[in-house]
Coordinates of C-alpha atoms in Angstrom, one line a residue:
G27 CA -64.3 61.1 -4.7
V28 CA -62.1 58.8 -2.6
E29 CA -58.9 60.0 -0.9
H30 CA -57.0 57.3 0.9
G31 CA -60.1 55.2 1.5
K32 CA -62.3 58.1 2.7
I33 CA -65.1 59.8 0.7
V34 CA -64.3 63.5 0.1
I35 CA -66.0 66.3 -1.8
K36 CA -63.9 68.3 -4.2
Q37 CA -64.5 71.2 -6.5
V38 CA -65.0 70.2 -10.2
Q39 CA -62.3 71.7 -12.4
K40 CA -62.8 72.9 -16.0
G41 CA -66.5 72.5 -15.7
R42 CA -66.4 68.8 -16.2
L43 CA -66.0 65.5 -14.4
V44 CA -64.4 62.3 -15.9
Q45 CA -65.3 59.2 -13.9
T46 CA -65.5 55.5 -14.5
N47 CA -66.8 52.7 -12.3
F48 CA -63.3 51.3 -11.9
N49 CA -61.6 54.2 -10.1
P50 CA -62.4 57.5 -8.4
W51 CA -62.4 60.9 -10.2
Q52 CA -58.9 61.6 -9.0
P53 CA -57.0 58.3 -9.3
E54 CA -53.8 59.7 -7.9
L55 CA -55.4 59.9 -4.5
S56 CA -56.5 56.3 -4.4
D57 CA -54.9 52.9 -4.2
E58 CA -57.1 51.8 -7.1
P59 CA -55.3 51.2 -10.5
V60 CA -56.1 53.8 -13.2
C61 CA -58.6 52.5 -15.7
W62 CA -57.7 52.7 -19.4
R63 CA -61.1 54.3 -20.1
Y64 CA -60.3 57.1 -17.8
E65 CA -56.9 57.7 -19.4
K66 CA -58.3 57.6 -22.9
A67 CA -61.0 60.1 -22.1
E68 CA -58.5 62.5 -20.5
R69 CA -56.3 62.3 -23.6
Q70 CA -59.2 63.1 -25.8
L71 CA -60.3 66.0 -23.7
A72 CA -56.7 67.4 -23.8
I73 CA -56.9 67.5 -27.6
L74 CA -60.6 68.7 -27.8
P75 CA -61.3 70.3 -24.4
D76 CA -64.8 71.7 -25.3
A77 CA -67.6 69.6 -23.9
T78 CA -69.5 69.6 -27.2
F79 CA -72.0 66.9 -28.1
E80 CA -69.7 65.5 -30.8
N81 CA -66.7 65.4 -28.5
I82 CA -68.6 63.5 -25.8
R83 CA -70.0 61.1 -28.4
N84 CA -66.5 60.3 -29.7
I85 CA -65.2 59.7 -26.1
L86 CA -68.1 57.3 -25.5
E87 CA -67.4 55.4 -28.7
Q88 CA -63.7 55.1 -28.0
T89 CA -64.2 53.8 -24.5
H90 CA -67.0 51.4 -25.3
Q91 CA -66.4 47.8 -24.2
D92 CA -68.1 45.3 -26.4
S93 CA -68.3 42.7 -23.7
L94 CA -69.6 44.9 -20.9
T95 CA -71.1 48.2 -22.2
A96 CA -74.8 47.8 -22.8
Y97 CA -75.6 51.4 -23.7
S98 CA -74.1 54.9 -23.6
N99 CA -75.9 58.1 -22.6
I100 CA -75.4 61.8 -23.1
Y101 CA -77.5 64.0 -20.8
D102 CA -78.3 67.5 -22.1
L103 CA -79.6 69.1 -18.9
K104 CA -80.2 72.5 -20.5
N105 CA -82.6 71.1 -23.1
K106 CA -83.8 68.2 -21.0
V107 CA -82.9 65.6 -23.6
I108 CA -81.2 62.1 -23.2
T109 CA -79.4 60.7 -26.2
T110 CA -78.7 57.0 -25.9
Y111 CA -76.6 54.7 -28.1
N112 CA -77.6 51.0 -28.0
R113 CA -74.6 48.7 -27.7
R114 CA -72.1 49.9 -30.2
N115 CA -74.4 51.6 -32.7
F116 CA -73.0 55.1 -32.5
R117 CA -74.3 55.8 -36.0
K118 CA -77.9 55.9 -34.8
A119 CA -78.9 57.9 -31.7
I120 CA -82.0 57.2 -29.6
T121 CA -83.3 60.6 -28.5
I122 CA -85.8 61.0 -25.7
R123 CA -87.2 64.3 -24.5
L124 CA -87.8 64.2 -20.7
P125 CA -90.9 66.4 -20.7
D126 CA -92.6 64.0 -23.1
I127 CA -91.8 61.0 -20.9
F128 CA -92.7 62.7 -17.6
S129 CA -96.0 63.9 -19.0
N130 CA -97.1 60.3 -19.7
G131 CA -95.9 58.6 -16.5
D132 CA -94.1 55.3 -16.2
C133 CA -93.1 53.6 -19.5
I134 CA -91.1 50.6 -20.3
A135 CA -89.6 50.2 -23.8
S136 CA -86.7 48.2 -25.0
L137 CA -83.7 49.9 -26.5
D138 CA -84.0 47.5 -29.5
S139 CA -87.4 48.8 -30.3
L140 CA -86.4 52.5 -29.8
E141 CA -83.4 52.0 -32.1
V142 CA -85.8 50.9 -34.9
N143 CA -88.4 53.5 -34.1
G144 CA -87.6 56.5 -31.9
N145 CA -91.3 57.0 -31.1
Y146 CA -91.9 53.4 -30.1
W147 CA -92.3 54.4 -26.5
L148 CA -95.6 56.0 -27.4
R149 CA -97.0 52.5 -27.9
C150 CA -96.1 51.2 -24.4
L151 CA -97.3 53.8 -22.0
S152 CA -98.2 52.3 -18.7
R153 CA -100.7 55.0 -18.0
P154 CA -103.1 55.2 -20.9
S155 CA -106.3 57.0 -20.6
G156 CA -108.5 55.1 -18.1
A157 CA -105.7 53.1 -16.5
V158 CA -105.8 52.6 -12.8
I159 CA -102.6 52.7 -10.7
V160 CA -102.8 51.2 -7.3
H161 CA -100.5 51.4 -4.3
G162 CA -101.0 49.9 -1.0
K163 CA -99.9 47.6 1.8
V164 CA -101.1 44.1 2.8
I165 CA -101.7 43.7 6.5
D166 CA -102.7 40.8 8.7
Q167 CA -106.2 41.7 10.1
S168 CA -105.5 40.1 13.5
T169 CA -101.9 41.0 14.2
K170 CA -101.8 44.3 12.2
L171 CA -98.4 43.1 10.9
A172 CA -97.4 43.3 7.2
V173 CA -97.9 40.2 5.1
P174 CA -94.9 39.7 2.7
F175 CA -94.9 38.1 -0.7
V176 CA -98.7 38.0 -1.1
N177 CA -99.9 37.0 -4.6
I178 CA -101.7 40.0 -6.1
G179 CA -103.2 40.3 -9.6
L180 CA -106.0 39.7 -12.0
S181 CA -107.2 36.2 -12.8
E182 CA -105.6 34.8 -15.9
K183 CA -104.6 38.2 -17.2
N184 CA -100.9 38.1 -16.6
I185 CA -101.2 41.3 -14.7
G186 CA -100.0 40.9 -11.2
T187 CA -97.3 41.3 -8.6
L188 CA -96.1 40.3 -5.1
S189 CA -96.1 42.4 -2.0
D190 CA -92.6 43.3 -0.8
P191 CA -91.2 42.1 2.6
D192 CA -92.8 45.2 4.2
G193 CA -96.2 44.3 2.7
S194 CA -96.2 47.2 0.2
F195 CA -97.1 46.8 -3.5
D196 CA -97.6 48.7 -6.7
L197 CA -99.8 47.6 -9.7
T198 CA -100.9 49.3 -12.9
I199 CA -104.3 48.0 -14.3
P200 CA -104.7 48.6 -18.1
A201 CA -107.8 50.5 -19.1
Q202 CA -109.6 47.4 -20.6
W203 CA -109.4 45.6 -17.2
R204 CA -110.0 48.5 -14.8
D205 CA -113.2 46.9 -13.6
E206 CA -111.7 43.5 -13.0
P207 CA -111.3 42.7 -9.2
I208 CA -107.8 42.5 -7.9
I209 CA -107.2 39.2 -6.1
F210 CA -105.0 39.0 -2.9
S211 CA -104.0 35.5 -1.8
S212 CA -101.6 34.0 0.6
I213 CA -101.4 30.5 2.1
G214 CA -103.0 30.6 5.5
Y215 CA -105.4 33.5 4.7
Y216 CA -108.8 33.9 3.1
R217 CA -108.6 35.2 -0.4
E218 CA -109.8 38.8 -0.9
S219 CA -111.0 40.5 -4.0
V220 CA -110.9 44.3 -4.2
S221 CA -112.0 46.8 -6.9
P222 CA -109.0 48.7 -8.5
T223 CA -111.0 52.0 -8.2
T224 CA -111.5 51.4 -4.5
I225 CA -107.8 51.2 -3.9
S226 CA -106.9 54.1 -6.2
S227 CA -109.4 56.3 -4.5
G228 CA -107.6 56.2 -1.2
V229 CA -108.0 52.7 0.4
N230 CA -104.3 51.6 0.7
A231 CA -104.5 49.0 3.5
I232 CA -105.6 45.6 2.4
L233 CA -106.5 43.4 5.4
L234 CA -106.2 39.7 5.0
R235 CA -108.1 37.4 7.4
P236 CA -106.2 34.4 8.8
N237 CA -107.8 31.1 7.9
S238 CA -107.9 29.9 11.5
T239 CA -109.8 26.8 10.6
L240 CA -107.0 25.6 8.4
L241 CA -104.2 26.7 10.6
E242 CA -105.5 25.2 13.7
S243 CA -106.7 21.9 12.3
V244 CA -105.2 18.7 13.5
I245 CA -104.6 15.9 11.0
I246 CA -105.2 12.4 12.5
K247 CA -103.0 10.0 10.6
G248 CA -104.3 6.5 10.0
S249 CA -102.1 3.5 10.0
R250 CA -99.6 3.4 7.1
S251 CA -98.2 0.4 5.3
H252 CA -94.9 2.3 5.2
K253 CA -94.6 1.8 1.5
I254 CA -92.5 4.5 -0.2
A255 CA -92.8 6.0 -3.7
R256 CA -90.5 8.5 -5.3
L257 CA -92.4 10.7 -7.8
G258 CA -90.8 13.0 -10.3
W259 CA -87.7 13.1 -12.5
M260 CA -84.0 13.3 -12.1
G261 CA -82.7 13.4 -15.7
G262 CA -81.4 16.0 -18.1
K263 CA -78.5 18.5 -18.4
D264 CA -80.2 21.7 -19.5
G265 CA -81.1 24.7 -17.3
V266 CA -84.1 26.9 -16.8
L267 CA -83.8 30.5 -15.5
P268 CA -86.3 32.3 -13.3
L269 CA -87.8 34.3 -16.2
D270 CA -89.9 36.2 -13.7
T271 CA -91.5 39.4 -15.0
I272 CA -91.2 42.8 -13.3
Q273 CA -94.6 41.9 -11.8
G274 CA -93.6 38.9 -9.7
G275 CA -95.3 35.6 -8.8
G276 CA -93.5 33.5 -11.5
A277 CA -93.6 29.8 -10.7
V278 CA -93.0 26.3 -12.1
A279 CA -94.9 23.1 -11.3
L280 CA -94.4 19.4 -12.0
L281 CA -97.3 17.0 -12.4
V282 CA -96.8 13.6 -10.6
E283 CA -99.0 10.6 -9.9
S284 CA -98.8 8.4 -6.9
P285 CA -99.5 4.6 -7.0
R286 CA -102.5 5.1 -4.6
S287 CA -104.2 7.7 -2.4
P288 CA -104.1 9.1 0.1
V289 CA -100.3 9.7 0.6
Y290 CA -98.3 11.6 3.1
V291 CA -95.5 13.8 1.8
D292 CA -92.2 12.9 3.4
K293 CA -89.2 14.4 1.5
L294 CA -88.5 16.7 -1.4
Q295 CA -85.6 17.1 -3.7
V296 CA -85.1 19.8 -6.4
R297 CA -82.1 20.3 -8.5
L298 CA -80.3 23.7 -8.8
M299 CA -78.7 24.7 -12.1
Y300 CA -77.1 27.8 -10.5
N301 CA -77.5 30.0 -7.5
S302 CA -75.6 33.3 -6.8
K303 CA -77.6 34.4 -3.8
D304 CA -76.2 34.1 -0.2
T305 CA -79.5 32.4 0.7
L306 CA -82.0 31.3 -1.9
Q307 CA -85.6 30.9 -1.1
F308 CA -88.6 29.5 -2.8
R309 CA -92.2 29.3 -1.8
F310 CA -93.3 25.6 -2.0
H311 CA -96.7 24.7 -3.4
I312 CA -98.8 21.6 -3.9
Y313 CA -101.5 22.1 -6.4
A314 CA -104.5 20.0 -7.3
Y315 CA -104.6 19.0 -11.0
D316 CA -107.5 20.6 -12.9
S317 CA -108.3 17.7 -15.3
I318 CA -110.7 19.8 -17.3
K319 CA -108.3 22.6 -18.1
Q320 CA -105.3 20.2 -17.7
V321 CA -103.4 22.8 -15.7
P322 CA -102.5 23.4 -12.0
G323 CA -105.6 24.0 -10.0
E324 CA -106.3 25.0 -6.4
E325 CA -103.6 25.2 -3.7
L326 CA -103.7 22.1 -1.4
L327 CA -101.3 23.4 1.3
S328 CA -102.9 25.0 4.4
K329 CA -99.6 26.4 5.8
E330 CA -97.0 28.4 3.9
I331 CA -93.7 26.6 3.4
I332 CA -90.6 28.6 2.5
L333 CA -87.6 26.6 1.3
R334 CA -84.3 28.2 2.2
E335 CA -80.8 27.0 1.4
N336 CA -77.3 28.4 0.7
K337 CA -76.0 25.9 -1.9
K338 CA -74.7 27.1 -5.2
F339 CA -75.6 24.1 -7.4
G340 CA -76.7 20.5 -7.2
W341 CA -79.6 18.8 -5.4
L342 CA -81.4 20.4 -2.6
R343 CA -83.0 18.1 0.0
F344 CA -85.8 19.0 2.4
D345 CA -87.6 17.1 5.1
L346 CA -91.4 17.8 4.8
G347 CA -92.4 15.1 7.2
P348 CA -93.0 17.5 10.1
F349 CA -95.6 19.4 8.1
D350 CA -98.0 16.4 8.1
I351 CA -99.0 17.0 4.5
R352 CA -101.7 14.5 3.4
I353 CA -102.7 14.4 -0.3
E354 CA -106.0 12.8 -1.2
D355 CA -105.6 12.9 -5.0
K356 CA -103.4 10.5 -6.9
K357 CA -102.5 13.2 -9.4
F358 CA -101.1 16.5 -8.0
L359 CA -98.4 19.0 -8.7
I360 CA -95.4 20.2 -6.7
G361 CA -94.6 23.8 -7.4
F362 CA -91.8 26.4 -6.7
E363 CA -92.4 30.1 -6.7
W364 CA -89.7 32.8 -6.9
I365 CA -90.3 35.4 -4.2
D366 CA -87.7 38.1 -4.9
N367 CA -88.5 41.7 -3.9
S368 CA -89.5 44.2 -6.6
Q369 CA -86.1 45.9 -6.9
T370 CA -84.4 42.6 -7.7
R371 CA -87.1 41.7 -10.2
K372 CA -86.6 44.9 -12.1
K373 CA -82.8 44.4 -12.3
M374 CA -83.3 40.8 -13.5
L375 CA -85.8 41.9 -16.1
T376 CA -83.3 44.3 -17.6
G377 CA -80.5 41.7 -17.6
L378 CA -82.7 39.1 -19.2
R379 CA -83.6 41.5 -22.0
D380 CA -79.9 41.9 -22.7
W381 CA -79.6 38.1 -22.7
E382 CA -82.4 37.7 -25.3
K383 CA -80.9 40.5 -27.4
W384 CA -77.5 38.7 -27.3
K385 CA -79.0 35.4 -28.4
K386 CA -80.7 37.1 -31.4
E387 CA -77.5 38.9 -32.4
Q388 CA -75.5 35.6 -32.1
Y389 CA -78.1 33.8 -34.2
E390 CA -77.9 36.5 -36.9
A391 CA -74.1 36.1 -36.8
H392 CA -74.6 32.4 -37.5
N393 CA -73.6 31.0 -34.1
D394 CA -74.4 27.3 -34.4
K395 CA -75.2 27.1 -30.7
I396 CA -78.3 29.4 -31.2
E397 CA -81.6 27.9 -32.3
K398 CA -84.5 30.0 -33.5
T399 CA -87.8 28.9 -32.0
I400 CA -91.4 29.7 -33.1
T401 CA -94.3 29.1 -30.8
R402 CA -98.0 29.9 -31.2
T403 CA -100.2 31.5 -28.5
K404 CA -103.8 30.4 -27.9
N405 CA -104.8 33.4 -30.1
G406 CA -102.7 32.1 -33.0
E407 CA -100.0 34.7 -32.6
E408 CA -96.4 33.6 -33.5
L409 CA -93.8 34.2 -30.8
I410 CA -90.2 34.1 -32.0
G411 CA -87.5 33.2 -29.5
Y412 CA -83.9 32.0 -29.4
K413 CA -82.5 29.0 -27.5
Y414 CA -78.9 28.8 -26.5
H415 CA -77.4 25.2 -26.6
G416 CA -74.7 25.9 -24.1
N417 CA -74.0 27.3 -20.6
M418 CA -75.4 30.7 -20.0
M419 CA -72.5 31.5 -17.7
S420 CA -70.3 31.8 -20.8
W421 CA -72.3 34.9 -21.8
S422 CA -70.3 38.1 -21.1
G423 CA -73.3 39.8 -19.4
F424 CA -73.9 36.9 -17.0
E425 CA -71.8 38.4 -14.2
V426 CA -73.7 41.7 -14.1
L427 CA -77.1 40.0 -13.5
P428 CA -78.4 40.4 -10.0
P429 CA -78.1 37.3 -7.8
F430 CA -80.6 34.7 -8.9
T431 CA -81.5 31.0 -8.7
G432 CA -82.2 28.7 -11.6
L433 CA -83.7 25.2 -11.5
M434 CA -82.7 22.3 -13.7
V435 CA -84.9 20.9 -16.4
E436 CA -84.5 18.3 -19.2
T437 CA -85.4 19.9 -22.5
G438 CA -87.7 17.9 -24.8
K439 CA -89.9 14.9 -24.0
R440 CA -89.2 11.2 -23.9
E441 CA -91.5 8.2 -23.2
K442 CA -90.7 8.2 -19.5
T443 CA -91.4 12.0 -19.1
R444 CA -94.5 12.4 -21.3
K445 CA -96.8 12.1 -18.3
L446 CA -94.6 14.3 -16.1
K447 CA -95.9 17.6 -17.3
T448 CA -94.1 20.8 -16.4
F449 CA -96.0 24.1 -16.2
E450 CA -95.0 27.7 -15.9
R451 CA -96.7 30.9 -15.0
K452 CA -95.2 34.4 -15.4
T453 CA -96.9 36.2 -12.6
S454 CA -99.4 35.9 -9.7
F455 CA -102.7 34.4 -11.1
G456 CA -101.3 34.4 -14.6
E457 CA -102.2 31.6 -17.1
W458 CA -100.4 28.4 -16.7
S459 CA -98.7 27.1 -19.9
E460 CA -97.1 23.7 -20.4
L461 CA -93.4 23.6 -21.2
N462 CA -91.7 21.1 -23.5
S463 CA -89.4 20.1 -20.7
T464 CA -89.4 18.2 -17.4
L465 CA -88.4 19.8 -14.1
N466 CA -85.8 18.0 -12.1
A467 CA -87.7 17.5 -8.9
V468 CA -88.6 14.4 -6.8
V469 CA -91.1 14.1 -3.9
T470 CA -91.1 11.0 -1.7
V471 CA -94.5 9.9 -0.4
E472 CA -95.6 7.3 2.1
Y473 CA -98.8 5.3 2.1

């Protein structure tokens, strides 16, 4: 507890502890105001002092906050059972036996699915028979230093991750792809491919070789006519969020076309919808355009460029002239990759699930700002989603999201933006998909 600003340890009385996240367990010893939830729980326990399952359930229901409480838990330590109530549905309990969960390893299942079917978690085990779980650290072969934010994954399988700032990574390979090589790639290094079974059998250090030829090359610039072209788009009022998965490596890219080639990249502008980080950072990419697959192709940069800024919204401007970037193709893509650490990505994933659930609930409640969308995958599968025609910051759960950065797009296509294609990938080496929107980004080139 807290006593006059200092942390103290006190004996629990009556075999129970009542605590909220708004004040300490003994509010009379603190300068914090007493939370109404604390007072209501104490009154309930004064009437029914026994810590029975039903009493605890009643307290949770009476202290539930519709705008803030996502779920409520009761932990039965003796029987090793967790009982969860999703949102305000106290009529239907979600019961999970810990021995069952622990015996099957890591598992991710949404509360919505568990509310419908209490055994839904059996369908989403991350350690099915034959799955390979790999842990390791990516290291620069020359310096022996960790390499942060390395793209790691399976080619076009949407199974991937990023290494953390200390070079460490974790990745689970489903059984059907256990023989697929894991790709390790970072700008300025040669790409490496390693078998999952090799890593899981004890090799936990992945050595990346610096691409010295690229890093030490000198670009001799020819004479320029000093003509300038601004490529990209600045319109629209909608926003796009970094819908990065728990795996990492999510990115967006905008296709542009210069009036001639080659060109030298001079300046860059990209528009923020929102930023709650002290310092935002993106990894900047320039991709070739794969005209056959009509998606972003190989990386054209030879040196890593991390864009950092501390603005909260509006246009970000960067001077790329000192990087001497020469582009030989008339068509190319400028890309932005989110490089948060794994802990932040996990928190964001949880928050965005709540956001998707809220939109669905609002649609079913006939909120005219919610639009139901249906898209089809390459396999013909229908994916149902919900679009909110408003500002996400008006959602009550917005403030509990971890700090994040969102870029601005214009939703829909018009004549001027039809050729300015915007693509998205969900994870490192995941498939690129074209969006029905246009990223607000502009690159200035000289020729």
